[in-house]
Structure formats: structure tokens, C-alpha cells
PDB file of C-alpha atoms in Angstrom:
ATOM      1  CA  UNK A 317       9.717  -5.454 -15.014  1.00  0.00           C
ATOM      2  CA  UNK A 318      10.187  -8.440 -15.355  1.00  0.00           C
ATOM      3  CA  UNK A 319       9.405 -11.021 -11.885  1.00  0.00           C
ATOM      4  CA  UNK A 320      11.368 -14.029 -11.542  1.00  0.00           C
ATOM      5  CA  UNK A 321      11.863 -14.734  -8.269  1.00  0.00           C
ATOM      6  CA  UNK A 322       9.421 -14.599  -4.943  1.00  0.00           C
ATOM      7  CA  UNK A 323      10.019 -15.212  -1.585  1.00  0.00           C
ATOM      8  CA  UNK A 324       8.040 -14.486   1.551  1.00  0.00           C
ATOM      9  CA  UNK A 325      10.981 -13.934   3.285  1.00  0.00           C
ATOM     10  CA  UNK A 326       9.922 -11.681   7.381  1.00  0.00           C
ATOM     11  CA  UNK A 327       6.476 -11.977   8.914  1.00  0.00           C
ATOM     12  CA  UNK A 328       6.116  -9.307  12.240  1.00  0.00           C
ATOM     13  CA  UNK A 329       3.629 -10.067  13.927  1.00  0.00           C
ATOM     14  CA  UNK A 330       2.699  -6.489  17.052  1.00  0.00           C
ATOM     15  CA  UNK A 331       6.088  -8.251  19.417  1.00  0.00           C
ATOM     16  CA  UNK A 332       8.887  -8.384  16.920  1.00  0.00           C
ATOM     17  CA  UNK A 333      11.334  -6.830  16.081  1.00  0.00           C
ATOM     18  CA  UNK A 334      11.760  -5.770  12.264  1.00  0.00           C
ATOM     19  CA  UNK A 335      14.070  -6.936   9.920  1.00  0.00           C
ATOM     20  CA  UNK A 336      17.425  -4.951   9.366  1.00  0.00           C
ATOM     21  CA  UNK A 337      17.651  -5.184   5.106  1.00  0.00           C
ATOM     22  CA  UNK A 338      20.148  -4.118   3.454  1.00  0.00           C
ATOM     23  CA  UNK A 339      18.029  -4.120   0.057  1.00  0.00           C
ATOM     24  CA  UNK A 340      15.729  -0.989  -1.030  1.00  0.00           C
ATOM     25  CA  UNK A 341      11.884  -1.518   0.387  1.00  0.00           C
ATOM     26  CA  UNK A 342       8.842  -0.681  -1.108  1.00  0.00           C
ATOM     27  CA  UNK A 343       5.603  -0.901   1.531  1.00  0.00           C
ATOM     28  CA  UNK A 344       1.856  -0.970   0.762  1.00  0.00           C
ATOM     29  CA  UNK A 345      -0.944   0.718   2.887  1.00  0.00           C
ATOM     30  CA  UNK A 346      -4.475   0.920   3.045  1.00  0.00           C
ATOM     31  CA  UNK A 347      -7.589  -0.517   5.041  1.00  0.00           C
ATOM     32  CA  UNK A 348      -8.572  -4.316   5.252  1.00  0.00           C
ATOM     33  CA  UNK A 349     -10.698  -4.613   2.022  1.00  0.00           C
ATOM     34  CA  UNK A 350      -9.248  -2.300  -0.768  1.00  0.00           C
ATOM     35  CA  UNK A 351      -7.482  -5.465  -1.935  1.00  0.00           C
ATOM     36  CA  UNK A 352      -4.052  -4.543  -0.875  1.00  0.00           C
ATOM     37  CA  UNK A 353      -3.372  -8.304  -1.319  1.00  0.00           C
ATOM     38  CA  UNK A 354      -5.046  -8.290  -5.309  1.00  0.00           C
ATOM     39  CA  UNK A 355      -2.093  -5.744  -5.767  1.00  0.00           C
ATOM     40  CA  UNK A 356       0.828  -7.315  -4.793  1.00  0.00           C
ATOM     41  CA  UNK A 357      -0.347 -10.686  -6.017  1.00  0.00           C
ATOM     42  CA  UNK A 358      -0.640  -8.836  -9.313  1.00  0.00           C
ATOM     43  CA  UNK A 359       2.738  -6.727  -9.147  1.00  0.00           C
ATOM     44  CA  UNK A 360       4.813 -10.022  -8.438  1.00  0.00           C
ATOM     45  CA  UNK A 361       2.779 -12.354 -10.929  1.00  0.00           C
ATOM     46  CA  UNK A 362       1.488 -14.561  -8.658  1.00  0.00           C
ATOM     47  CA  UNK A 363      -2.262 -15.533  -8.282  1.00  0.00           C
ATOM     48  CA  UNK A 364      -2.885 -16.124  -4.284  1.00  0.00           C
ATOM     49  CA  UNK A 365       1.161 -16.046  -3.381  1.00  0.00           C
ATOM     50  CA  UNK A 366       0.088 -13.166  -0.810  1.00  0.00           C
ATOM     51  CA  UNK A 367      -3.231 -14.557   1.191  1.00  0.00           C
ATOM     52  CA  UNK A 368      -6.786 -12.711  -0.469  1.00  0.00           C
ATOM     53  CA  UNK A 369      -9.657 -13.687   1.543  1.00  0.00           C
ATOM     54  CA  UNK A 370     -13.550 -12.156   1.705  1.00  0.00           C
ATOM     55  CA  UNK A 371     -12.730 -11.492   5.262  1.00  0.00           C
ATOM     56  CA  UNK A 372     -11.567  -7.787   5.729  1.00  0.00           C
ATOM     57  CA  UNK A 373      -8.683  -7.520   8.528  1.00  0.00           C
ATOM     58  CA  UNK A 374      -6.259 -10.828   7.141  1.00  0.00           C
ATOM     59  CA  UNK A 375      -2.787  -9.122   7.188  1.00  0.00           C
ATOM     60  CA  UNK A 376      -2.061  -8.589  10.532  1.00  0.00           C
ATOM     61  CA  UNK A 377       1.689  -8.636  10.748  1.00  0.00           C
ATOM     62  CA  UNK A 378       4.065  -6.678   8.465  1.00  0.00           C
ATOM     63  CA  UNK A 379       4.649  -9.470   5.322  1.00  0.00           C
ATOM     64  CA  UNK A 380       7.995  -8.751   3.168  1.00  0.00           C
ATOM     65  CA  UNK A 381       8.624 -10.399  -0.354  1.00  0.00           C
ATOM     66  CA  UNK A 382      11.526 -10.986  -1.559  1.00  0.00           C
ATOM     67  CA  UNK A 383      11.690  -9.881  -5.303  1.00  0.00           C
ATOM     68  CA  UNK A 384      13.990 -11.421  -7.492  1.00  0.00           C
ATOM     69  CA  UNK A 385      16.885 -10.639  -5.117  1.00  0.00           C
ATOM     70  CA  UNK A 386      16.914  -7.242  -5.725  1.00  0.00           C
ATOM     71  CA  UNK A 387      14.488  -5.761  -3.726  1.00  0.00           C
ATOM     72  CA  UNK A 388      11.035  -5.937  -0.998  1.00  0.00           C
ATOM     73  CA  UNK A 389       7.636  -5.574  -1.144  1.00  0.00           C
ATOM     74  CA  UNK A 390       5.765  -4.966   1.349  1.00  0.00           C
ATOM     75  CA  UNK A 391       2.620  -5.507   3.163  1.00  0.00           C
ATOM     76  CA  UNK A 392       1.614  -3.168   6.266  1.00  0.00           C
ATOM     77  CA  UNK A 393      -1.208  -4.920   8.564  1.00  0.00           C
ATOM     78  CA  UNK A 394      -4.495  -3.194   6.862  1.00  0.00           C
ATOM     79  CA  UNK A 395      -6.274  -0.840   8.821  1.00  0.00           C
ATOM     80  CA  UNK A 396      -9.618   0.606   9.961  1.00  0.00           C
ATOM     81  CA  UNK A 397     -11.078  -2.979  10.017  1.00  0.00           C
ATOM     82  CA  UNK A 398     -14.605  -1.976  11.701  1.00  0.00           C
ATOM     83  CA  UNK A 399     -15.063  -5.121  14.599  1.00  0.00           C
ATOM     84  CA  UNK A 400     -11.162  -5.462  15.133  1.00  0.00           C
ATOM     85  CA  UNK A 401     -11.031  -4.504  19.347  1.00  0.00           C
ATOM     86  CA  UNK A 402     -10.158  -1.879  19.664  1.00  0.00           C
ATOM     87  CA  UNK A 403      -7.214  -3.234  21.211  1.00  0.00           C
ATOM     88  CA  UNK A 404      -5.648  -4.915  17.977  1.00  0.00           C
ATOM     89  CA  UNK A 405      -6.511  -1.632  15.620  1.00  0.00           C
ATOM     90  CA  UNK A 406      -3.974   0.436  18.341  1.00  0.00           C
ATOM     91  CA  UNK A 407      -2.223  -1.985  17.902  1.00  0.00           C
ATOM     92  CA  UNK A 408      -1.186  -1.948  14.405  1.00  0.00           C
ATOM     93  CA  UNK A 409      -1.352   1.502  13.622  1.00  0.00           C
ATOM     94  CA  UNK A 410       1.278   1.472  16.521  1.00  0.00           C
ATOM     95  CA  UNK A 411       3.123  -0.932  14.350  1.00  0.00           C
ATOM     96  CA  UNK A 412       2.133   0.728  11.230  1.00  0.00           C
ATOM     97  CA  UNK A 413       4.022   3.783  12.894  1.00  0.00           C
ATOM     98  CA  UNK A 414       7.064   2.436  13.625  1.00  0.00           C
ATOM     99  CA  UNK A 415       7.776   0.794  10.485  1.00  0.00           C
ATOM    100  CA  UNK A 416       7.456   3.719   8.573  1.00  0.00           C
ATOM    101  CA  UNK A 417       9.764   5.624  10.787  1.00  0.00           C
ATOM    102  CA  UNK A 418      12.112   3.257  11.133  1.00  0.00           C
ATOM    103  CA  UNK A 419      13.178   1.339   8.443  1.00  0.00           C
ATOM    104  CA  UNK A 420      16.475   2.691   7.392  1.00  0.00           C
ATOM    105  CA  UNK A 421      15.351   0.922   3.222  1.00  0.00           C
ATOM    106  CA  UNK A 422      12.232   2.174   2.749  1.00  0.00           C
ATOM    107  CA  UNK A 423      12.132   3.726  -0.535  1.00  0.00           C
ATOM    108  CA  UNK A 424       7.852   4.584  -1.010  1.00  0.00           C
ATOM    109  CA  UNK A 425       4.491   3.985   0.131  1.00  0.00           C
ATOM    110  CA  UNK A 426       1.721   3.058  -1.491  1.00  0.00           C
ATOM    111  CA  UNK A 427      -1.321   4.367  -0.935  1.00  0.00           C
ATOM    112  CA  UNK A 428      -4.181   1.999  -1.425  1.00  0.00           C
ATOM    113  CA  UNK A 429      -7.887   3.294  -1.697  1.00  0.00           C
ATOM    114  CA  UNK A 430     -10.721   2.114  -3.251  1.00  0.00           C
ATOM    115  CA  UNK A 431     -11.744   4.171  -6.987  1.00  0.00           C
ATOM    116  CA  UNK A 432     -15.672   3.282  -6.333  1.00  0.00           C
ATOM    117  CA  UNK A 433     -15.512   5.879  -2.960  1.00  0.00           C
ATOM    118  CA  UNK A 434     -14.229   9.794  -0.966  1.00  0.00           C
ATOM    119  CA  UNK A 435     -10.981   8.673   0.532  1.00  0.00           C
ATOM    120  CA  UNK A 436     -12.156   7.419   4.930  1.00  0.00           C
ATOM    121  CA  UNK A 437     -10.720   9.489   8.114  1.00  0.00           C
ATOM    122  CA  UNK A 438      -8.727   6.688   8.303  1.00  0.00           C
ATOM    123  CA  UNK A 439      -7.237   6.965   4.624  1.00  0.00           C
ATOM    124  CA  UNK A 440      -6.223  10.073   5.034  1.00  0.00           C
ATOM    125  CA  UNK A 441      -4.470   9.944   8.707  1.00  0.00           C
ATOM    126  CA  UNK A 442      -2.206   7.466   6.355  1.00  0.00           C
ATOM    127  CA  UNK A 443      -1.700  10.277   4.029  1.00  0.00           C
ATOM    128  CA  UNK A 444      -0.577  11.996   6.920  1.00  0.00           C
ATOM    129  CA  UNK A 445       1.320   9.229   8.313  1.00  0.00           C
ATOM    130  CA  UNK A 446       3.669   8.964   5.146  1.00  0.00           C
ATOM    131  CA  UNK A 447       3.838  12.865   4.472  1.00  0.00           C
ATOM    132  CA  UNK A 448       5.385  12.916   8.165  1.00  0.00           C
ATOM    133  CA  UNK A 449       7.526  10.004   7.466  1.00  0.00           C
ATOM    134  CA  UNK A 450       9.271  12.075   4.212  1.00  0.00           C
ATOM    135  CA  UNK A 451       7.903   9.738   1.440  1.00  0.00           C
ATOM    136  CA  UNK A 452       6.660  11.361  -1.962  1.00  0.00           C
ATOM    137  CA  UNK A 453       2.734  10.617  -1.995  1.00  0.00           C
ATOM    138  CA  UNK A 454       1.959   7.743  -4.305  1.00  0.00           C
ATOM    139  CA  UNK A 455      -1.619   6.575  -4.108  1.00  0.00           C
ATOM    140  CA  UNK A 456      -2.885   3.943  -5.750  1.00  0.00           C
ATOM    141  CA  UNK A 457      -6.790   3.969  -6.533  1.00  0.00           C
ATOM    142  CA  UNK A 458      -8.558  -0.062  -6.489  1.00  0.00           C
ATOM    143  CA  UNK A 459     -11.215  -1.495  -7.987  1.00  0.00           C
ATOM    144  CA  UNK A 460     -11.037   0.791 -10.905  1.00  0.00           C
ATOM    145  CA  UNK A 461     -12.614  -2.709 -13.111  1.00  0.00           C
ATOM    146  CA  UNK A 462     -16.180  -2.671 -11.063  1.00  0.00           C
ATOM    147  CA  UNK A 463     -16.564   1.201 -11.860  1.00  0.00           C
ATOM    148  CA  UNK A 464     -18.059   2.631 -15.561  1.00  0.00           C
ATOM    149  CA  UNK A 465     -15.500   3.945 -17.680  1.00  0.00           C
ATOM    150  CA  UNK A 466     -17.392   7.662 -18.006  1.00  0.00           C
ATOM    151  CA  UNK A 467     -17.051   7.239 -13.823  1.00  0.00           C
ATOM    152  CA  UNK A 468     -13.486   6.155 -13.602  1.00  0.00           C
ATOM    153  CA  UNK A 469     -11.923  10.401 -13.556  1.00  0.00           C
ATOM    154  CA  UNK A 470     -14.056  12.109 -12.058  1.00  0.00           C
ATOM    155  CA  UNK A 471     -13.720   9.309  -8.717  1.00  0.00           C
ATOM    156  CA  UNK A 472      -9.473  10.030  -9.615  1.00  0.00           C
ATOM    157  CA  UNK A 473     -10.500  14.314  -8.948  1.00  0.00           C
ATOM    158  CA  UNK A 474     -12.430  13.158  -6.220  1.00  0.00           C
ATOM    159  CA  UNK A 475      -9.658  10.782  -4.559  1.00  0.00           C
ATOM    160  CA  UNK A 476      -7.135  13.541  -5.103  1.00  0.00           C
ATOM    161  CA  UNK A 477      -9.225  16.366  -3.268  1.00  0.00           C
ATOM    162  CA  UNK A 478     -10.318  14.652  -0.537  1.00  0.00           C
ATOM    163  CA  UNK A 479      -6.068  14.011   0.519  1.00  0.00           C
ATOM    164  CA  UNK A 480      -5.283  17.442  -0.410  1.00  0.00           C
ATOM    165  CA  UNK A 481      -8.225  18.586   1.510  1.00  0.00           C
ATOM    166  CA  UNK A 482      -7.636  17.030   4.666  1.00  0.00           C
ATOM    167  CA  UNK A 483      -3.912  16.981   4.208  1.00  0.00           C
ATOM    168  CA  UNK A 484      -2.481  18.799   7.098  1.00  0.00           C
ATOM    169  CA  UNK A 485       0.629  18.207   6.338  1.00  0.00           C
ATOM    170  CA  UNK A 486       3.093  20.001   4.231  1.00  0.00           C
ATOM    171  CA  UNK A 487       3.737  18.294   1.001  1.00  0.00           C
ATOM    172  CA  UNK A 488       6.673  19.335  -1.302  1.00  0.00           C
ATOM    173  CA  UNK A 489       5.736  16.937  -4.429  1.00  0.00           C
ATOM    174  CA  UNK A 490       2.548  16.282  -5.313  1.00  0.00           C
ATOM    175  CA  UNK A 491       0.452  13.347  -5.635  1.00  0.00           C
ATOM    176  CA  UNK A 492       1.471  10.517  -8.117  1.00  0.00           C
ATOM    177  CA  UNK A 493      -2.498   8.650  -8.864  1.00  0.00           C
ATOM    178  CA  UNK A 494      -2.463   5.261 -11.064  1.00  0.00           C
ATOM    179  CA  UNK A 495      -5.828   3.188 -10.839  1.00  0.00           C
ATOM    180  CA  UNK A 496      -5.434   0.060 -10.878  1.00  0.00           C
ATOM    181  CA  UNK A 497      -7.932  -3.166 -12.051  1.00  0.00           C
ATOM    182  CA  UNK A 498      -7.337  -6.269 -10.133  1.00  0.00           C
ATOM    183  CA  UNK A 499      -9.121  -8.067 -13.055  1.00  0.00           C
ATOM    184  CA  UNK A 500      -7.195  -6.914 -16.360  1.00  0.00           C
ATOM    185  CA  UNK A 501      -4.353  -5.393 -14.168  1.00  0.00           C
ATOM    186  CA  UNK A 502      -4.281  -1.950 -16.046  1.00  0.00           C
ATOM    187  CA  UNK A 503      -1.912   0.323 -13.622  1.00  0.00           C
ATOM    188  CA  UNK A 504       0.411  -2.524 -13.038  1.00  0.00           C
ATOM    189  CA  UNK A 505       3.436  -1.236 -15.616  1.00  0.00           C
ATOM    190  CA  UNK A 506       2.570   2.644 -14.428  1.00  0.00           C
ATOM    191  CA  UNK A 507       3.253   0.992 -10.966  1.00  0.00           C
ATOM    192  CA  UNK A 508       6.164  -0.863 -12.407  1.00  0.00           C
ATOM    193  CA  UNK A 509       7.318   2.215 -13.614  1.00  0.00           C
ATOM    194  CA  UNK A 510       7.581   3.537 -10.236  1.00  0.00           C
ATOM    195  CA  UNK A 511       9.945   0.831  -8.911  1.00  0.00           C
ATOM    196  CA  UNK A 512      12.115   0.652 -11.578  1.00  0.00           C
ATOM    197  CA  UNK A 513      12.586   4.763 -11.104  1.00  0.00           C
ATOM    198  CA  UNK A 514      13.106   4.714  -7.835  1.00  0.00           C
ATOM    199  CA  UNK A 515      15.247   1.438  -7.375  1.00  0.00           C
TER     200      UNK A 515
END
């Protein structure tokens, strides 16, 4: 996939109306410190277009990136940030759920989980939301560069098993699990492959 143009076209907060787009949308969901902005920058082939931060919880809006004027990468608010107030966490949850259930152009949702850890209760809930909204489960395991090579296969099995065992919604399709490194960009071509197939 060749990225020719990138434009942050729309930013939606808790009280904003979601835009009515005519181009396909691909959304990215994950907890606050999972490396979502790093992944989106890698996919857009930009160093810092999506804001990355050492402070989790920076993305508190739904950000629509217009790619090649042909589709959108949609950055959803990070969830599960412990020091965010209950009201803020509930608002983020409502925003995400509203988007999943009302976007007419949403083609896929990629769930990002940290490759180093077992998926959290929030990750499993997000996985259920994705399935309940009728989408095929695509899971990206980030930060694989922080694992030893010998640990990667074991962690992928743990992630898959945890999501499957904690899933409360009936699944039609198997989980597509893609390991990704923000350092080497390993896994980026696999994600491009999914996007191209769905486009």
C-alpha cells in the first residue's frame, strides 16, 4: 500500500455529532498506553502525525484520518486509563459504543492489545463490543519488540486463548492476530494486507 496523502479531517468529542462519510472507515481501539498512535503513524508512514505521548489517555476524541482521499483510519479514544475520572471513562465508553453501532461506513475494527500481557477485562469487553456490533475480530499485538523472540509465540497463544475464553458473544470467524513492532514496523504489511482485502 502506497500512502500518498494524509489529512486529519474530523475530530469528534463527547458532544459532537459523528460525520456522515462516504468512504470506508477502519477503526483502531485499545487501552490508553497500548501504542495506538504509534501504530497509526506507522500505517500513515508519518513520524508524529497522530499525537503520541508518555502520558496515557491523550486521545480523548475520535480522530478521522483521510488516507489517499480513498478511506479513513479512525483513532478511537483509549480506554481503561486508571486516573481518568469515572465520568470521563463513561463518556469515552459511550463515544466508542455509539461509533461502533452507528457508523455506516465502518468496515473493520482493529483491537490493539499489549503483546507483553494477558488481555485485560477492558480488552475482553472491547472484543465483545466489536463482535456484538457485527465485525470480524482483527487483533493487533503491539510492542512485540519488547519481547524476546522466544516469547512471541507463547504470548500470541495467551492473547488468543484469553480473548476466546472470555468472549460472551458468539463468533462466526476466527481471530486474526497480527504481532506488530513500532520500532521495526514488523506486522505493518500484514495490516496493509487486511485493509487492501477489505477495500
